[in-house]
Amino acid sequence: RAKDGSKNQFCFFTPQMGAESIKQMQLETELRKTIGTDRYELYYQPKVDTATRQICGVEALLRWKDADGNIQPPYEIIPILEHSGMIIEVGEHQIQSACQQLKEWQQKESPLNFALNISARQLLNSNLVETVRQAIAENGCDPQRLELEITESVIMADVTTALDKLQQLENLGVKIAIDDFGTGYSSLAYLSRFPIHILKVDREFVKDLPWNKDNITITRSIVELAHNLGMSVVAEGVETMAQEQFLANLGVEEFQGFHFGRPVPVAEFDRLYLNAPYPLHLTEKTF
Ligand code: C2E
Ligand code: MG
Ligand code: MG
Ligand code: MG
């Protein structure tokens, strides 16, 4: 029987299937086989404190190595992981490593925060709260340093469940961020009702700052809205000095983007940012 739903654990090839779907199934099989191995890797992208220009945390971004050793980006694999439900198990491993990493950083004089992306399936249909609670307890890490990023669509998919889960997560002390804010179809009403601590302005709006009048208006409004609701703001996709300066003037709390650093493997992250006298002051050479 061909795969017809997300619950099926096994896939079979049928003569009707095109080459493309066979390829997808082989990929799915391999993704499943390699869960828990180092074929899955989290790359770290630095997040920078606007006021001090010091690195204050990372966003962890998933990469997967195929059999030939090629690194596959999230858009190739996340939809498959999400659709098949494998994202739940992959996510459990990620939460473990996030808490281990936090613990390790806490032993330094200036610990970093760790942001992790959480998909709909993970928040709404898994035991995420318990997974997070256990990982924090086992590793003895500070929950305040763990940021879980969800998109507006995750909340809108099931407002009641999302509210319940987010409240439980907030009770654990972790921070909730809305990712890609402004691009989804969401109701502003939930923003004040939900335990949300951080808004991440989508790259789409940051892209042509400080010249595009509409994006200036949108970004300024998002920052004002967030601050009036007691949330802090992260600007994603910051690529230029002009963007940095403009966003700093708007009062954005944190930057993330190629201007400060690309997502890199952990060893590379340590080499680039942590082996310098800790914590690193960004210098021109890191840009
Ligand atoms: P996101 O959470 O919005 O992550 C930011 C994306 O923007 C990353 O792409 C990052 O590499 C890219 N980016 C950062 N700075 C810049 C910049 O200055 N310019 C440009 N052009 N791009 C920039 P990436 O790593 O390909 O991830 C894409 C999306 O996949 C993420 O968007 C997130 O929604 C999802 N994702 C990544 N890792 C995970 C994961 O472990 N779990 C889940 N559930 N989703 C993930
Ligand atoms: Mg994100
Ligand atoms: Mg984002
Ligand atoms: Mg984005």
Short mmCIF file of C-alpha atoms and ligand atoms in Angstrom, two decimals:
data_model
loop_
_atom_site.label_atom_id
_atom_site.label_comp_id
_atom_site.label_asym_id
_atom_site.label_seq_id
_atom_site.Cartn_x
_atom_site.Cartn_y
_atom_site.Cartn_z
CA ARG A 1 0.00 0.00 0.00
CA ALA A 2 1.30 3.38 -0.90
CA LYS A 3 1.68 5.96 1.77
CA ASP A 4 -1.66 7.68 2.21
CA GLY A 5 -1.35 9.43 5.49
CA SER A 6 1.00 10.68 8.08
CA LYS A 7 0.45 7.82 10.50
CA ASN A 8 1.87 5.09 8.25
CA GLN A 9 5.22 3.90 9.46
CA PHE A 10 6.03 1.88 6.35
CA CYS A 11 6.04 2.84 2.70
CA PHE A 12 5.86 0.61 -0.32
CA PHE A 13 6.67 1.36 -3.90
CA THR A 14 3.95 0.82 -6.48
CA PRO A 15 4.25 0.88 -10.27
CA GLN A 16 1.99 3.94 -10.39
CA MET A 17 4.45 6.06 -8.50
CA GLY A 18 6.50 8.58 -10.40
CA ALA A 19 10.25 8.87 -10.05
CA GLU A 20 9.80 11.97 -7.93
CA SER A 21 7.64 10.32 -5.29
CA ILE A 22 9.94 7.30 -5.17
CA LYS A 23 12.80 9.67 -4.49
CA GLN A 24 10.77 11.34 -1.74
CA MET A 25 10.06 7.97 -0.13
CA GLN A 26 13.67 6.92 -0.24
CA LEU A 27 14.51 10.21 1.40
CA GLU A 28 11.85 9.63 4.05
CA THR A 29 13.18 6.13 4.75
CA GLU A 30 16.70 7.45 5.11
CA LEU A 31 15.59 10.32 7.30
CA ARG A 32 13.91 7.80 9.59
CA LYS A 33 16.90 5.44 9.66
CA THR A 34 19.30 8.19 10.68
CA ILE A 35 17.33 9.77 13.54
CA GLY A 36 19.56 10.05 16.58
CA THR A 37 22.77 9.93 14.53
CA ASP A 38 25.16 12.71 13.62
CA ARG A 39 23.62 12.86 10.15
CA TYR A 40 21.31 15.33 11.89
CA GLU A 41 23.11 18.45 12.98
CA LEU A 42 22.19 21.80 14.48
CA TYR A 43 24.02 24.76 13.00
CA TYR A 44 24.32 27.85 15.20
CA GLN A 45 23.67 31.36 13.98
CA PRO A 46 24.72 34.16 16.36
CA LYS A 47 22.16 36.56 17.80
CA VAL A 48 23.53 39.91 18.83
CA ASP A 49 22.52 42.33 21.55
CA THR A 50 21.62 45.63 19.87
CA ALA A 51 22.96 47.81 22.66
CA THR A 52 26.32 46.11 23.23
CA ARG A 53 26.85 44.34 19.88
CA GLN A 54 27.87 41.29 21.86
CA ILE A 55 26.64 37.83 20.99
CA CYS A 56 23.82 37.02 23.39
CA GLY A 57 22.64 33.73 21.95
CA VAL A 58 22.19 31.47 18.98
CA GLU A 59 19.38 30.20 16.85
CA ALA A 60 19.86 26.52 16.16
CA LEU A 61 19.03 25.55 12.58
CA LEU A 62 18.64 21.98 11.38
CA ARG A 63 20.87 20.48 8.72
CA TRP A 64 20.89 16.90 7.48
CA LYS A 65 23.70 15.08 5.72
CA ASP A 66 22.63 12.77 2.90
CA ALA A 67 24.43 9.50 2.10
CA ASP A 68 26.83 11.35 -0.20
CA GLY A 69 27.72 13.78 2.56
CA ASN A 70 25.84 16.71 1.02
CA ILE A 71 24.24 19.05 3.54
CA GLN A 72 20.50 19.34 2.97
CA PRO A 73 18.72 22.54 4.02
CA PRO A 74 15.55 22.60 6.14
CA TYR A 75 13.17 23.22 3.25
CA GLU A 76 14.15 19.84 1.75
CA ILE A 77 13.58 17.86 4.92
CA ILE A 78 11.37 19.68 7.43
CA PRO A 79 8.16 19.15 5.39
CA ILE A 80 8.88 15.39 5.28
CA LEU A 81 9.76 15.23 8.98
CA GLU A 82 6.65 17.23 9.81
CA HIS A 83 4.26 15.27 7.58
CA SER A 84 5.54 11.88 8.78
CA GLY A 85 5.60 12.91 12.43
CA MET A 86 9.34 12.18 12.66
CA ILE A 87 9.87 15.81 13.62
CA ILE A 88 8.69 14.86 17.12
CA GLU A 89 11.54 12.43 17.69
CA VAL A 90 14.07 14.65 15.93
CA GLY A 91 12.84 17.53 18.09
CA GLU A 92 13.30 15.51 21.28
CA HIS A 93 16.97 15.01 20.41
CA GLN A 94 17.28 18.73 19.67
CA ILE A 95 15.76 19.72 23.02
CA GLN A 96 18.23 17.40 24.74
CA SER A 97 21.21 18.98 23.00
CA ALA A 98 19.84 22.48 23.57
CA CYS A 99 19.73 21.89 27.33
CA GLN A 100 23.17 20.25 27.34
CA GLN A 101 24.57 23.20 25.44
CA LEU A 102 22.90 25.67 27.81
CA LYS A 103 24.39 23.88 30.78
CA GLU A 104 27.85 24.04 29.23
CA TRP A 105 27.52 27.76 28.46
CA GLN A 106 26.23 28.49 31.95
CA GLN A 107 29.60 27.50 33.31
CA LYS A 108 31.11 30.44 31.42
CA GLU A 109 31.03 33.98 32.71
CA SER A 110 28.60 35.22 30.05
CA PRO A 111 26.16 32.46 29.16
CA LEU A 112 24.31 32.51 25.85
CA ASN A 113 20.64 31.92 25.08
CA PHE A 114 19.52 29.07 22.85
CA ALA A 115 16.64 29.48 20.38
CA LEU A 116 15.07 26.39 18.83
CA ASN A 117 12.37 26.18 16.16
CA ILE A 118 9.28 24.21 17.08
CA SER A 119 6.85 23.01 14.42
CA ALA A 120 3.06 22.64 14.64
CA ARG A 121 3.25 18.91 15.10
CA GLN A 122 5.69 19.29 17.98
CA LEU A 123 3.66 21.86 19.87
CA LEU A 124 0.15 20.56 19.20
CA ASN A 125 0.53 16.77 18.90
CA SER A 126 3.36 15.71 21.11
CA ASN A 127 4.45 15.63 24.68
CA LEU A 128 6.65 18.67 24.15
CA VAL A 129 6.04 20.17 27.57
CA GLU A 130 7.14 16.99 29.34
CA THR A 131 10.16 16.62 27.05
CA VAL A 132 11.26 20.17 27.80
CA ARG A 133 10.59 19.83 31.52
CA GLN A 134 12.69 16.65 31.73
CA ALA A 135 15.56 17.99 29.65
CA ILE A 136 15.78 21.11 31.81
CA ALA A 137 15.67 19.08 35.01
CA GLU A 138 18.21 16.47 33.85
CA ASN A 139 20.68 19.06 32.67
CA GLY A 140 20.06 21.60 35.39
CA CYS A 141 19.98 24.45 32.88
CA ASP A 142 18.31 27.83 33.28
CA PRO A 143 14.92 27.65 31.51
CA GLN A 144 14.98 31.42 30.93
CA ARG A 145 17.78 30.87 28.44
CA LEU A 146 15.75 28.52 26.27
CA GLU A 147 13.66 30.23 23.58
CA LEU A 148 11.13 28.25 21.60
CA GLU A 149 10.24 29.78 18.23
CA ILE A 150 6.84 29.10 16.72
CA THR A 151 5.09 30.71 13.79
CA GLU A 152 1.71 32.42 13.79
CA SER A 153 0.21 29.56 11.77
CA VAL A 154 1.00 27.09 14.57
CA ILE A 155 -1.16 29.11 16.93
CA MET A 156 -3.93 29.61 14.40
CA ALA A 157 -4.04 25.86 13.61
CA ASP A 158 -5.50 25.17 17.05
CA VAL A 159 -5.83 28.21 19.28
CA THR A 160 -7.11 26.33 22.34
CA THR A 161 -4.40 23.67 22.39
CA ALA A 162 -1.69 26.20 21.53
CA LEU A 163 -2.72 28.46 24.42
CA ASP A 164 -2.75 25.54 26.85
CA LYS A 165 0.68 24.26 25.76
CA LEU A 166 2.26 27.70 25.71
CA GLN A 167 1.00 28.43 29.21
CA GLN A 168 2.51 25.17 30.44
CA LEU A 169 5.80 26.06 28.76
CA GLU A 170 5.72 29.51 30.29
CA ASN A 171 5.20 27.90 33.69
CA LEU A 172 8.45 26.01 33.12
CA GLY A 173 10.13 29.37 32.65
CA VAL A 174 11.04 29.05 28.97
CA LYS A 175 10.61 31.96 26.56
CA ILE A 176 8.25 31.88 23.61
CA ALA A 177 9.07 33.71 20.38
CA ILE A 178 6.84 34.28 17.37
CA ASP A 179 8.95 33.57 14.30
CA ASP A 180 8.56 35.29 10.93
CA PHE A 181 6.14 37.73 12.51
CA GLY A 182 3.98 39.65 10.06
CA THR A 183 3.97 37.05 7.29
CA GLY A 184 1.33 34.69 8.66
CA TYR A 185 -2.41 35.02 8.87
CA SER A 186 -2.94 35.60 12.52
CA SER A 187 -5.29 37.51 14.73
CA LEU A 188 -3.72 40.31 16.73
CA ALA A 189 -6.13 39.43 19.52
CA TYR A 190 -4.14 36.37 20.51
CA LEU A 191 -0.95 38.36 20.92
CA SER A 192 -2.07 39.91 24.17
CA ARG A 193 -3.80 36.75 25.40
CA PHE A 194 -0.90 34.41 24.74
CA PRO A 195 2.28 34.10 26.78
CA ILE A 196 4.60 35.46 24.11
CA HIS A 197 7.86 37.11 25.08
CA ILE A 198 9.59 37.84 21.80
CA LEU A 199 8.54 38.90 18.30
CA LYS A 200 10.91 38.13 15.44
CA VAL A 201 10.40 40.56 12.58
CA ASP A 202 10.52 38.59 9.36
CA ARG A 203 13.41 39.02 6.95
CA GLU A 204 10.92 40.08 4.28
CA PHE A 205 10.41 43.44 6.04
CA VAL A 206 14.07 43.91 6.94
CA LYS A 207 15.26 43.13 3.41
CA ASP A 208 15.04 46.60 1.86
CA LEU A 209 15.30 48.78 4.93
CA PRO A 210 15.95 51.64 5.31
CA TRP A 211 14.66 52.63 1.86
CA ASN A 212 11.31 50.93 1.34
CA LYS A 213 8.65 53.20 2.85
CA ASP A 214 6.10 50.44 3.40
CA ASN A 215 8.60 48.20 5.15
CA ILE A 216 9.74 51.09 7.31
CA THR A 217 6.14 51.62 8.39
CA ILE A 218 5.53 47.92 8.97
CA THR A 219 8.73 47.36 10.93
CA ARG A 220 8.19 50.45 13.06
CA SER A 221 4.62 49.33 13.82
CA ILE A 222 5.70 45.81 14.77
CA VAL A 223 8.36 47.16 17.14
CA GLU A 224 5.88 49.54 18.74
CA LEU A 225 3.22 46.86 19.05
CA ALA A 226 5.66 44.42 20.63
CA HIS A 227 7.00 46.94 23.11
CA ASN A 228 3.51 48.11 24.10
CA LEU A 229 2.63 44.49 24.82
CA GLY A 230 5.79 44.04 26.89
CA MET A 231 7.61 41.89 24.35
CA SER A 232 11.11 42.26 23.00
CA VAL A 233 11.98 42.31 19.31
CA VAL A 234 14.50 40.36 17.26
CA ALA A 235 15.15 41.49 13.69
CA GLU A 236 16.05 38.59 11.41
CA GLY A 237 17.85 38.78 8.09
CA VAL A 238 20.02 41.77 8.98
CA GLU A 239 22.57 41.91 6.18
CA THR A 240 23.92 45.45 6.12
CA MET A 241 25.25 48.14 8.41
CA ALA A 242 22.48 50.47 7.20
CA GLN A 243 19.85 47.98 8.35
CA GLU A 244 21.61 47.53 11.67
CA GLN A 245 21.67 51.25 12.36
CA PHE A 246 18.08 51.79 11.31
CA LEU A 247 16.82 48.90 13.45
CA ALA A 248 18.90 49.97 16.44
CA ASN A 249 17.26 53.39 16.25
CA LEU A 250 13.84 51.75 16.26
CA GLY A 251 14.73 50.12 19.57
CA VAL A 252 15.00 46.51 18.43
CA GLU A 253 16.59 44.40 21.18
CA GLU A 254 18.43 41.78 19.12
CA PHE A 255 19.82 41.29 15.64
CA GLN A 256 20.28 38.15 13.63
CA GLY A 257 21.56 37.93 10.08
CA PHE A 258 24.47 37.42 7.72
CA HIS A 259 25.82 40.87 8.71
CA PHE A 260 26.72 39.31 12.06
CA GLY A 261 27.22 35.71 11.06
CA ARG A 262 25.80 32.80 9.09
CA PRO A 263 24.61 29.55 10.61
CA VAL A 264 27.70 27.36 11.11
CA PRO A 265 28.54 23.96 12.63
CA VAL A 266 29.13 24.06 16.39
CA ALA A 267 32.91 23.61 16.14
CA GLU A 268 33.04 26.50 13.68
CA PHE A 269 30.85 28.60 15.97
CA ASP A 270 33.23 27.98 18.87
CA ARG A 271 36.23 28.77 16.72
CA LEU A 272 34.77 31.98 15.30
CA TYR A 273 33.07 33.39 18.35
CA LEU A 274 33.95 31.66 21.59
CA ASN A 275 37.70 31.23 21.46
CA ALA A 276 38.10 34.97 21.40
CA PRO A 277 38.25 36.53 24.87
CA TYR A 278 34.79 35.69 26.06
CA PRO A 279 32.31 37.22 25.29
CA LEU A 280 33.30 38.44 21.91
CA HIS A 281 32.99 42.04 20.88
CA LEU A 282 32.18 41.97 17.19
CA THR A 283 34.94 43.39 15.10
CA GLU A 284 34.91 44.31 11.44
CA LYS A 285 36.69 41.10 10.57
CA THR A 286 33.75 38.94 11.63
CA PHE A 287 31.36 40.76 9.26
P1 C2E B 1 13.68 30.62 10.54
O1 C2E B 1 13.42 30.02 11.86
O2 C2E B 1 13.00 31.90 10.22
O3 C2E B 1 15.25 30.73 10.42
C1 C2E B 1 15.93 31.77 9.79
C2 C2E B 1 16.36 31.38 8.40
O4 C2E B 1 16.89 32.52 7.75
C3 C2E B 1 17.48 30.35 8.38
O5 C2E B 1 17.31 29.55 7.21
C4 C2E B 1 18.73 31.22 8.25
O6 C2E B 1 19.82 30.55 7.65
C5 C2E B 1 18.21 32.29 7.35
N1 C2E B 1 18.93 33.55 7.54
C6 C2E B 1 19.45 34.05 8.67
N2 C2E B 1 20.01 35.25 8.49
C7 C2E B 1 19.84 35.55 7.18
C8 C2E B 1 20.21 36.68 6.37
O7 C2E B 1 20.80 37.66 6.81
N3 C2E B 1 19.85 36.63 5.05
C9 C2E B 1 19.19 35.57 4.51
N4 C2E B 1 18.89 35.59 3.21
N5 C2E B 1 18.83 34.48 5.25
C10 C2E B 1 19.15 34.49 6.58
P2 C2E B 1 17.35 27.96 7.27
O8 C2E B 1 18.43 27.49 8.19
O9 C2E B 1 17.36 27.51 5.85
O10 C2E B 1 15.97 27.58 7.93
C11 C2E B 1 14.76 27.81 7.28
C12 C2E B 1 13.58 27.53 8.16
O11 C2E B 1 13.47 26.15 8.47
C13 C2E B 1 13.66 28.22 9.52
O12 C2E B 1 13.27 29.56 9.38
C14 C2E B 1 12.71 27.39 10.33
O13 C2E B 1 11.37 27.80 10.11
C15 C2E B 1 12.89 26.00 9.75
N6 C2E B 1 13.80 25.23 10.62
C16 C2E B 1 15.14 25.24 10.65
N7 C2E B 1 15.62 24.39 11.57
C17 C2E B 1 14.54 23.82 12.16
C18 C2E B 1 14.37 22.85 13.20
O14 C2E B 1 15.32 22.34 13.80
N8 C2E B 1 13.09 22.50 13.53
C19 C2E B 1 12.01 23.05 12.90
N9 C2E B 1 10.78 22.65 13.28
N10 C2E B 1 12.13 23.97 11.93
C20 C2E B 1 13.38 24.36 11.55
MG MG B 2 13.38 30.55 13.69
MG MG B 3 12.45 33.36 11.40
MG MG B 4 12.15 33.36 8.44
#
